[in-house]
PDB file of C-alpha atoms in Angstrom:
ATOM      1  CA  MET A   1      80.164 -21.755 -36.866  1.00 67.00           C
ATOM      2  CA  ALA A   2      81.556 -25.327 -37.266  1.00 87.00           C
ATOM      3  CA  LYS A   3      82.899 -25.968 -40.878  1.00 96.00           C
ATOM      4  CA  LEU A   4      80.702 -29.318 -40.961  1.00 98.00           C
ATOM      5  CA  SER A   5      77.646 -28.382 -39.284  1.00 97.00           C
ATOM      6  CA  GLY A   6      74.625 -30.076 -40.688  1.00 96.00           C
ATOM      7  CA  LYS A   7      76.823 -32.851 -42.273  1.00 98.00           C
ATOM      8  CA  THR A   8      76.737 -36.736 -41.708  1.00 98.00           C
ATOM      9  CA  ALA A   9      80.075 -39.043 -41.481  1.00 98.00           C
ATOM     10  CA  VAL A  10      80.394 -42.298 -41.405  1.00 98.00           C
ATOM     11  CA  VAL A  11      83.877 -43.711 -40.367  1.00 98.00           C
ATOM     12  CA  THR A  12      84.969 -47.009 -40.817  1.00 98.00           C
ATOM     13  CA  GLY A  13      88.119 -48.721 -38.649  1.00 97.00           C
ATOM     14  CA  ALA A  14      86.711 -46.034 -36.045  1.00 97.00           C
ATOM     15  CA  SER A  15      87.426 -48.241 -32.773  1.00 95.00           C
ATOM     16  CA  SER A  16      90.733 -46.509 -32.225  1.00 94.00           C
ATOM     17  CA  GLY A  17      93.962 -44.938 -34.267  1.00 94.00           C
ATOM     18  CA  ILE A  18      93.319 -43.164 -36.930  1.00 96.00           C
ATOM     19  CA  GLY A  19      89.801 -43.738 -37.427  1.00 97.00           C
ATOM     20  CA  ALA A  20      88.979 -42.635 -33.548  1.00 97.00           C
ATOM     21  CA  GLU A  21      90.795 -39.368 -34.474  1.00 97.00           C
ATOM     22  CA  ILE A  22      89.086 -38.935 -37.798  1.00 98.00           C
ATOM     23  CA  ALA A  23      85.844 -39.259 -36.124  1.00 98.00           C
ATOM     24  CA  THR A  24      86.515 -37.143 -33.329  1.00 98.00           C
ATOM     25  CA  HIS A  25      87.884 -34.215 -35.453  1.00 98.00           C
ATOM     26  CA  LEU A  26      84.758 -34.542 -37.665  1.00 98.00           C
ATOM     27  CA  ALA A  27      82.511 -34.350 -34.766  1.00 98.00           C
ATOM     28  CA  ALA A  28      84.733 -31.345 -33.351  1.00 97.00           C
ATOM     29  CA  GLU A  29      83.762 -29.383 -36.737  1.00 98.00           C
ATOM     30  CA  GLY A  30      79.863 -30.234 -36.032  1.00 97.00           C
ATOM     31  CA  ALA A  31      79.587 -33.245 -38.252  1.00 98.00           C
ATOM     32  CA  ASN A  32      77.177 -36.028 -36.785  1.00 98.00           C
ATOM     33  CA  VAL A  33      79.513 -39.113 -37.038  1.00 98.00           C
ATOM     34  CA  VAL A  34      78.525 -42.963 -37.230  1.00 98.00           C
ATOM     35  CA  LEU A  35      81.456 -44.812 -36.136  1.00 98.00           C
ATOM     36  CA  ALA A  36      81.995 -48.370 -37.313  1.00 98.00           C
ATOM     37  CA  ALA A  37      84.393 -50.981 -36.326  1.00 97.00           C
ATOM     38  CA  ARG A  38      83.989 -55.070 -34.987  1.00 95.00           C
ATOM     39  CA  ARG A  39      85.210 -53.775 -31.531  1.00 95.00           C
ATOM     40  CA  LYS A  40      81.677 -52.681 -30.063  1.00 94.00           C
ATOM     41  CA  ASN A  41      82.997 -51.618 -26.586  1.00 95.00           C
ATOM     42  CA  MET A  42      85.571 -49.333 -27.753  1.00 96.00           C
ATOM     43  CA  LEU A  43      83.247 -47.497 -30.617  1.00 97.00           C
ATOM     44  CA  ASN A  44      80.694 -47.203 -27.379  1.00 97.00           C
ATOM     45  CA  GLU A  45      83.552 -45.494 -25.629  1.00 96.00           C
ATOM     46  CA  LEU A  46      84.431 -43.258 -28.265  1.00 97.00           C
ATOM     47  CA  VAL A  47      80.574 -42.353 -28.594  1.00 97.00           C
ATOM     48  CA  GLN A  48      80.287 -41.207 -25.113  1.00 97.00           C
ATOM     49  CA  SER A  49      82.975 -39.012 -25.546  1.00 97.00           C
ATOM     50  CA  ILE A  50      82.210 -37.364 -28.579  1.00 97.00           C
ATOM     51  CA  ASN A  51      78.785 -36.859 -27.670  1.00 96.00           C
ATOM     52  CA  GLU A  52      79.931 -35.098 -23.976  1.00 96.00           C
ATOM     53  CA  ASN A  53      82.814 -33.236 -25.658  1.00 95.00           C
ATOM     54  CA  GLU A  54      82.015 -32.113 -29.621  1.00 95.00           C
ATOM     55  CA  SER A  55      79.762 -30.510 -31.481  1.00 94.00           C
ATOM     56  CA  GLY A  56      78.498 -33.187 -33.352  1.00 96.00           C
ATOM     57  CA  ASP A  57      76.672 -36.420 -32.485  1.00 97.00           C
ATOM     58  CA  ALA A  58      77.849 -40.114 -32.926  1.00 98.00           C
ATOM     59  CA  ILE A  59      76.662 -43.681 -32.646  1.00 98.00           C
ATOM     60  CA  ALA A  60      78.141 -46.575 -32.877  1.00 98.00           C
ATOM     61  CA  VAL A  61      77.634 -49.782 -35.722  1.00 98.00           C
ATOM     62  CA  GLU A  62      78.919 -52.907 -35.025  1.00 97.00           C
ATOM     63  CA  THR A  63      80.140 -53.416 -38.457  1.00 98.00           C
ATOM     64  CA  ASP A  64      82.933 -55.873 -40.320  1.00 98.00           C
ATOM     65  CA  VAL A  65      83.569 -54.031 -43.519  1.00 98.00           C
ATOM     66  CA  THR A  66      84.306 -57.733 -45.028  1.00 98.00           C
ATOM     67  CA  ASN A  67      80.785 -58.489 -45.143  1.00 98.00           C
ATOM     68  CA  LYS A  68      78.887 -56.652 -47.641  1.00 98.00           C
ATOM     69  CA  ASP A  69      75.134 -57.072 -45.879  1.00 98.00           C
ATOM     70  CA  GLU A  70      76.700 -55.442 -42.608  1.00 98.00           C
ATOM     71  CA  VAL A  71      78.332 -52.560 -44.602  1.00 98.00           C
ATOM     72  CA  ASP A  72      75.045 -52.136 -46.501  1.00 98.00           C
ATOM     73  CA  LEU A  73      73.207 -51.694 -43.030  1.00 98.00           C
ATOM     74  CA  LEU A  74      76.041 -49.375 -41.846  1.00 98.00           C
ATOM     75  CA  ALA A  75      75.093 -47.122 -44.352  1.00 98.00           C
ATOM     76  CA  GLU A  76      71.030 -47.605 -44.024  1.00 98.00           C
ATOM     77  CA  LYS A  77      71.403 -46.840 -39.987  1.00 98.00           C
ATOM     78  CA  ALA A  78      73.303 -43.902 -40.853  1.00 98.00           C
ATOM     79  CA  VAL A  79      70.659 -42.330 -43.077  1.00 98.00           C
ATOM     80  CA  ASN A  80      67.711 -43.439 -41.042  1.00 98.00           C
ATOM     81  CA  THR A  81      69.340 -41.767 -38.003  1.00 98.00           C
ATOM     82  CA  PHE A  82      70.937 -38.399 -39.399  1.00 98.00           C
ATOM     83  CA  GLY A  83      69.000 -38.555 -43.027  1.00 98.00           C
ATOM     84  CA  LYS A  84      71.958 -38.854 -45.156  1.00 98.00           C
ATOM     85  CA  VAL A  85      75.577 -39.790 -45.825  1.00 98.00           C
ATOM     86  CA  ASP A  86      77.411 -36.324 -46.876  1.00 98.00           C
ATOM     87  CA  ILE A  87      81.014 -38.015 -46.125  1.00 98.00           C
ATOM     88  CA  TYR A  88      82.169 -41.745 -46.186  1.00 98.00           C
ATOM     89  CA  VAL A  89      85.605 -42.628 -45.142  1.00 98.00           C
ATOM     90  CA  ASN A  90      87.183 -45.728 -45.525  1.00 98.00           C
ATOM     91  CA  ASN A  91      89.602 -45.978 -43.199  1.00 98.00           C
ATOM     92  CA  ALA A  92      89.327 -50.009 -41.793  1.00 97.00           C
ATOM     93  CA  GLY A  93      92.814 -51.271 -43.090  1.00 96.00           C
ATOM     94  CA  LEU A  94      95.091 -54.369 -42.168  1.00 96.00           C
ATOM     95  CA  MET A  95      98.712 -54.562 -42.041  1.00 95.00           C
ATOM     96  CA  LEU A  96     100.257 -57.815 -42.220  1.00 95.00           C
ATOM     97  CA  LEU A  97     103.776 -57.727 -43.111  1.00 93.00           C
ATOM     98  CA  SER A  98     105.906 -60.567 -44.173  1.00 92.00           C
ATOM     99  CA  LYS A  99     108.004 -62.007 -47.206  1.00 94.00           C
ATOM    100  CA  VAL A 100     105.702 -63.244 -49.992  1.00 96.00           C
ATOM    101  CA  GLN A 101     108.119 -66.438 -49.837  1.00 95.00           C
ATOM    102  CA  LYS A 102     106.884 -67.050 -46.678  1.00 94.00           C
ATOM    103  CA  GLY A 103     103.525 -68.076 -48.110  1.00 95.00           C
ATOM    104  CA  HIS A 104     101.147 -66.612 -45.378  1.00 95.00           C
ATOM    105  CA  VAL A 105      98.040 -66.989 -47.755  1.00 96.00           C
ATOM    106  CA  ASP A 106      95.546 -66.565 -45.273  1.00 96.00           C
ATOM    107  CA  GLU A 107      97.136 -63.075 -44.193  1.00 96.00           C
ATOM    108  CA  TRP A 108      96.846 -62.176 -47.695  1.00 97.00           C
ATOM    109  CA  ASP A 109      93.418 -63.361 -48.016  1.00 97.00           C
ATOM    110  CA  GLN A 110      92.529 -61.272 -44.793  1.00 97.00           C
ATOM    111  CA  MET A 111      94.342 -57.863 -46.189  1.00 98.00           C
ATOM    112  CA  ILE A 112      92.662 -58.516 -49.518  1.00 98.00           C
ATOM    113  CA  ASP A 113      89.239 -58.617 -47.829  1.00 98.00           C
ATOM    114  CA  VAL A 114      89.543 -55.453 -45.529  1.00 98.00           C
ATOM    115  CA  ASN A 115      91.807 -53.294 -47.895  1.00 98.00           C
ATOM    116  CA  ILE A 116      90.131 -53.627 -51.192  1.00 98.00           C
ATOM    117  CA  LYS A 117      86.576 -55.391 -51.050  1.00 98.00           C
ATOM    118  CA  GLY A 118      85.974 -53.430 -47.816  1.00 98.00           C
ATOM    119  CA  VAL A 119      86.354 -50.044 -49.472  1.00 98.00           C
ATOM    120  CA  LEU A 120      84.556 -51.279 -52.557  1.00 98.00           C
ATOM    121  CA  TYR A 121      81.496 -52.232 -50.619  1.00 98.00           C
ATOM    122  CA  GLY A 122      81.484 -48.940 -48.606  1.00 98.00           C
ATOM    123  CA  ILE A 123      81.419 -46.902 -51.951  1.00 98.00           C
ATOM    124  CA  ASN A 124      78.646 -49.020 -53.455  1.00 98.00           C
ATOM    125  CA  SER A 125      76.802 -48.642 -49.991  1.00 98.00           C
ATOM    126  CA  VAL A 126      76.849 -44.814 -50.054  1.00 98.00           C
ATOM    127  CA  LEU A 127      77.424 -43.589 -53.861  1.00 98.00           C
ATOM    128  CA  PRO A 128      73.797 -44.226 -55.525  1.00 98.00           C
ATOM    129  CA  LYS A 129      72.503 -41.735 -53.188  1.00 98.00           C
ATOM    130  CA  MET A 130      75.211 -39.349 -53.420  1.00 98.00           C
ATOM    131  CA  LEU A 131      74.842 -39.264 -57.180  1.00 98.00           C
ATOM    132  CA  GLU A 132      71.012 -38.815 -56.458  1.00 98.00           C
ATOM    133  CA  ARG A 133      71.800 -35.465 -54.489  1.00 98.00           C
ATOM    134  CA  LYS A 134      74.482 -34.574 -56.750  1.00 98.00           C
ATOM    135  CA  ASN A 135      76.975 -34.214 -53.587  1.00 98.00           C
ATOM    136  CA  GLY A 136      79.103 -36.112 -51.195  1.00 98.00           C
ATOM    137  CA  HIS A 137      82.801 -36.996 -50.501  1.00 98.00           C
ATOM    138  CA  LEU A 138      84.317 -40.370 -50.443  1.00 98.00           C
ATOM    139  CA  VAL A 139      87.615 -40.555 -48.595  1.00 98.00           C
ATOM    140  CA  ASN A 140      89.796 -43.521 -49.074  1.00 98.00           C
ATOM    141  CA  VAL A 141      92.892 -43.918 -46.605  1.00 97.00           C
ATOM    142  CA  SER A 142      95.731 -45.816 -48.660  1.00 97.00           C
ATOM    143  CA  SER A 143      99.173 -45.752 -47.660  1.00 97.00           C
ATOM    144  CA  VAL A 144     102.619 -44.417 -48.742  1.00 95.00           C
ATOM    145  CA  ALA A 145     102.997 -48.259 -49.256  1.00 95.00           C
ATOM    146  CA  GLY A 146     100.494 -47.623 -52.207  1.00 94.00           C
ATOM    147  CA  HIS A 147     103.223 -45.256 -53.568  1.00 96.00           C
ATOM    148  CA  GLU A 148     106.196 -47.275 -52.976  1.00 94.00           C
ATOM    149  CA  VAL A 149     107.252 -51.093 -52.111  1.00 94.00           C
ATOM    150  CA  SER A 150     109.951 -52.727 -50.025  1.00 92.00           C
ATOM    151  CA  LYS A 151     110.898 -56.491 -49.581  1.00 93.00           C
ATOM    152  CA  VAL A 152     108.704 -57.273 -46.611  1.00 92.00           C
ATOM    153  CA  ASN A 153     105.454 -55.405 -47.840  1.00 94.00           C
ATOM    154  CA  SER A 154     104.835 -56.841 -51.313  1.00 96.00           C
ATOM    155  CA  VAL A 155     100.994 -58.005 -50.640  1.00 97.00           C
ATOM    156  CA  TYR A 156     100.076 -54.845 -48.321  1.00 96.00           C
ATOM    157  CA  SER A 157     101.580 -52.591 -50.831  1.00 97.00           C
ATOM    158  CA  ALA A 158      99.271 -54.263 -53.147  1.00 97.00           C
ATOM    159  CA  THR A 159      96.282 -53.689 -51.929  1.00 98.00           C
ATOM    160  CA  LYS A 160      97.103 -49.987 -51.041  1.00 98.00           C
ATOM    161  CA  PHE A 161      97.921 -49.553 -54.533  1.00 98.00           C
ATOM    162  CA  ALA A 162      94.510 -51.047 -55.369  1.00 98.00           C
ATOM    163  CA  VAL A 163      92.892 -48.320 -52.985  1.00 98.00           C
ATOM    164  CA  ARG A 164      94.866 -45.414 -54.795  1.00 98.00           C
ATOM    165  CA  ALA A 165      94.488 -46.603 -58.117  1.00 98.00           C
ATOM    166  CA  LEU A 166      90.458 -46.873 -57.336  1.00 98.00           C
ATOM    167  CA  SER A 167      90.571 -43.282 -55.689  1.00 98.00           C
ATOM    168  CA  MET A 168      92.413 -42.158 -58.985  1.00 98.00           C
ATOM    169  CA  GLY A 169      89.696 -43.670 -61.312  1.00 98.00           C
ATOM    170  CA  LEU A 170      86.910 -42.447 -59.145  1.00 98.00           C
ATOM    171  CA  GLU A 171      88.042 -39.070 -59.246  1.00 97.00           C
ATOM    172  CA  LYS A 172      88.084 -39.382 -63.043  1.00 97.00           C
ATOM    173  CA  GLU A 173      84.516 -40.904 -63.292  1.00 98.00           C
ATOM    174  CA  LEU A 174      82.841 -38.700 -60.604  1.00 98.00           C
ATOM    175  CA  ALA A 175      84.010 -35.525 -61.958  1.00 96.00           C
ATOM    176  CA  ARG A 176      81.252 -33.759 -62.894  1.00 95.00           C
ATOM    177  CA  THR A 177      78.781 -35.284 -60.649  1.00 98.00           C
ATOM    178  CA  GLY A 178      79.116 -33.253 -57.510  1.00 97.00           C
ATOM    179  CA  VAL A 179      80.899 -36.147 -55.729  1.00 98.00           C
ATOM    180  CA  ARG A 180      84.233 -35.841 -55.002  1.00 98.00           C
ATOM    181  CA  VAL A 181      87.074 -38.005 -54.086  1.00 98.00           C
ATOM    182  CA  THR A 182      90.154 -37.835 -51.706  1.00 98.00           C
ATOM    183  CA  ASN A 183      93.143 -40.519 -51.536  1.00 98.00           C
ATOM    184  CA  ILE A 184      94.641 -40.125 -48.012  1.00 98.00           C
ATOM    185  CA  SER A 185      98.250 -41.431 -48.059  1.00 97.00           C
ATOM    186  CA  PRO A 186     100.112 -41.571 -44.235  1.00 95.00           C
ATOM    187  CA  GLY A 187     103.443 -42.441 -43.705  1.00 94.00           C
ATOM    188  CA  ALA A 188     104.296 -44.663 -40.488  1.00 92.00           C
ATOM    189  CA  VAL A 189     101.930 -43.574 -37.842  1.00 92.00           C
ATOM    190  CA  ASP A 190     102.185 -44.728 -34.061  1.00 86.00           C
ATOM    191  CA  THR A 191      99.387 -47.166 -33.980  1.00 71.00           C
ATOM    192  CA  ASP A 192      98.760 -50.806 -33.126  1.00 64.00           C
ATOM    193  CA  LEU A 193      98.548 -51.327 -36.898  1.00 59.00           C
ATOM    194  CA  ALA A 194     101.674 -52.716 -37.475  1.00 55.00           C
ATOM    195  CA  SER A 195     101.677 -54.805 -34.272  1.00 53.00           C
ATOM    196  CA  ARG A 196      99.918 -57.499 -36.129  1.00 58.00           C
ATOM    197  CA  GLY A 197     100.818 -60.106 -37.957  1.00 57.00           C
ATOM    198  CA  THR A 198     102.839 -63.294 -37.732  1.00 64.00           C
ATOM    199  CA  ASP A 199     106.613 -61.863 -38.544  1.00 62.00           C
ATOM    200  CA  GLU A 200     108.035 -60.784 -35.414  1.00 64.00           C
ATOM    201  CA  GLU A 201     111.210 -60.019 -36.769  1.00 63.00           C
ATOM    202  CA  ILE A 202     109.406 -57.546 -38.728  1.00 55.00           C
ATOM    203  CA  ILE A 203     107.156 -56.143 -36.199  1.00 59.00           C
ATOM    204  CA  SER A 204     109.692 -55.730 -33.763  1.00 61.00           C
ATOM    205  CA  LYS A 205     111.912 -53.556 -36.077  1.00 58.00           C
ATOM    206  CA  ILE A 206     108.942 -51.449 -36.957  1.00 56.00           C
ATOM    207  CA  LYS A 207     108.443 -50.660 -33.154  1.00 58.00           C
ATOM    208  CA  GLU A 208     111.896 -49.781 -32.885  1.00 60.00           C
ATOM    209  CA  SER A 209     111.446 -46.693 -35.341  1.00 59.00           C
ATOM    210  CA  ASN A 210     110.968 -43.354 -33.695  1.00 62.00           C
ATOM    211  CA  ARG A 211     109.964 -41.477 -36.969  1.00 75.00           C
ATOM    212  CA  LYS A 212     106.209 -41.932 -36.852  1.00 88.00           C
ATOM    213  CA  LEU A 213     103.314 -39.439 -36.982  1.00 94.00           C
ATOM    214  CA  LYS A 214     100.231 -39.451 -34.633  1.00 94.00           C
ATOM    215  CA  SER A 215      96.858 -40.548 -35.944  1.00 95.00           C
ATOM    216  CA  ASP A 216      95.439 -36.609 -35.307  1.00 94.00           C
ATOM    217  CA  ASP A 217      97.923 -35.696 -38.207  1.00 96.00           C
ATOM    218  CA  ILE A 218      96.315 -37.855 -40.556  1.00 96.00           C
ATOM    219  CA  ALA A 219      92.486 -36.691 -38.988  1.00 97.00           C
ATOM    220  CA  ARG A 220      93.662 -33.210 -39.521  1.00 97.00           C
ATOM    221  CA  SER A 221      94.487 -33.844 -43.168  1.00 97.00           C
ATOM    222  CA  VAL A 222      90.887 -35.432 -43.710  1.00 98.00           C
ATOM    223  CA  VAL A 223      88.948 -32.709 -42.018  1.00 98.00           C
ATOM    224  CA  TYR A 224      91.099 -30.376 -44.453  1.00 98.00           C
ATOM    225  CA  ALA A 225      90.138 -32.393 -47.588  1.00 98.00           C
ATOM    226  CA  VAL A 226      86.411 -32.384 -46.585  1.00 98.00           C
ATOM    227  CA  THR A 227      86.058 -28.710 -45.484  1.00 98.00           C
ATOM    228  CA  GLN A 228      86.972 -27.175 -48.684  1.00 98.00           C
ATOM    229  CA  PRO A 229      84.450 -25.478 -50.610  1.00 96.00           C
ATOM    230  CA  ASP A 230      82.390 -27.630 -53.252  1.00 93.00           C
ATOM    231  CA  TYR A 231      84.083 -26.648 -56.177  1.00 95.00           C
ATOM    232  CA  VAL A 232      87.237 -27.829 -54.702  1.00 97.00           C
ATOM    233  CA  ASN A 233      88.414 -31.323 -54.990  1.00 97.00           C
ATOM    234  CA  VAL A 234      91.399 -32.397 -52.789  1.00 98.00           C
ATOM    235  CA  ASN A 235      92.368 -35.213 -54.799  1.00 97.00           C
ATOM    236  CA  GLU A 236      95.365 -36.773 -53.122  1.00 97.00           C
ATOM    237  CA  ILE A 237      97.493 -36.068 -49.583  1.00 97.00           C
ATOM    238  CA  THR A 238     100.099 -37.663 -48.627  1.00 97.00           C
ATOM    239  CA  VAL A 239     101.419 -37.124 -45.171  1.00 96.00           C
ATOM    240  CA  ARG A 240     105.200 -38.673 -43.750  1.00 93.00           C
ATOM    241  CA  PRO A 241     107.025 -37.942 -40.903  1.00 92.00           C
ATOM    242  CA  VAL A 242     110.248 -35.866 -41.300  1.00 87.00           C
TER     243      VAL A 242
END
């Protein structure tokens, strides 16, 4: 029997990359998955693939995680369709690398809105009902940039340190409630995340690196965390390329 049969998972940033792989792997383990992102066409393609090939069912909900009302509606649609939300994966993220002295304030604002506020909105949308049921799992995708800082990622690192700090605080706050919290910190992953932003020199250097993980590697880490027995809480997973 599939390990997550009867469970429902919401995955943000699910239209491509890590989010798409997480959703697919969870569905392969029997979970019904609610896919959230802004790119509805890509979500619809993934929904079709999951419904044709995996054990769990999938629906798509076009969602901007920086909009609290849309995130609340996402959780509401998940509950209305599948009855409850057992797993919420805060995967949506934005990495716009540059030195602070370049003054890309608009990019800072975008990262703060997506990487921090979007995570908080997601947690807020499902936590009350998880606490009522005394069961649930919050998975926050941070980064190794939430452990270490370089000279070109100060602001991005600040947002990912915030996600990790939030995860650590929630672990303690929710320790006796039945709601589990896992922080996932990926190293470099071969996705289009690093190709965004305005600093072409930094983008080209990242693209040249051949030491990268695959999205599948992170998805398997998430599956590992959420398929443990209820008395086991995998608080932190850091995954790096060799």
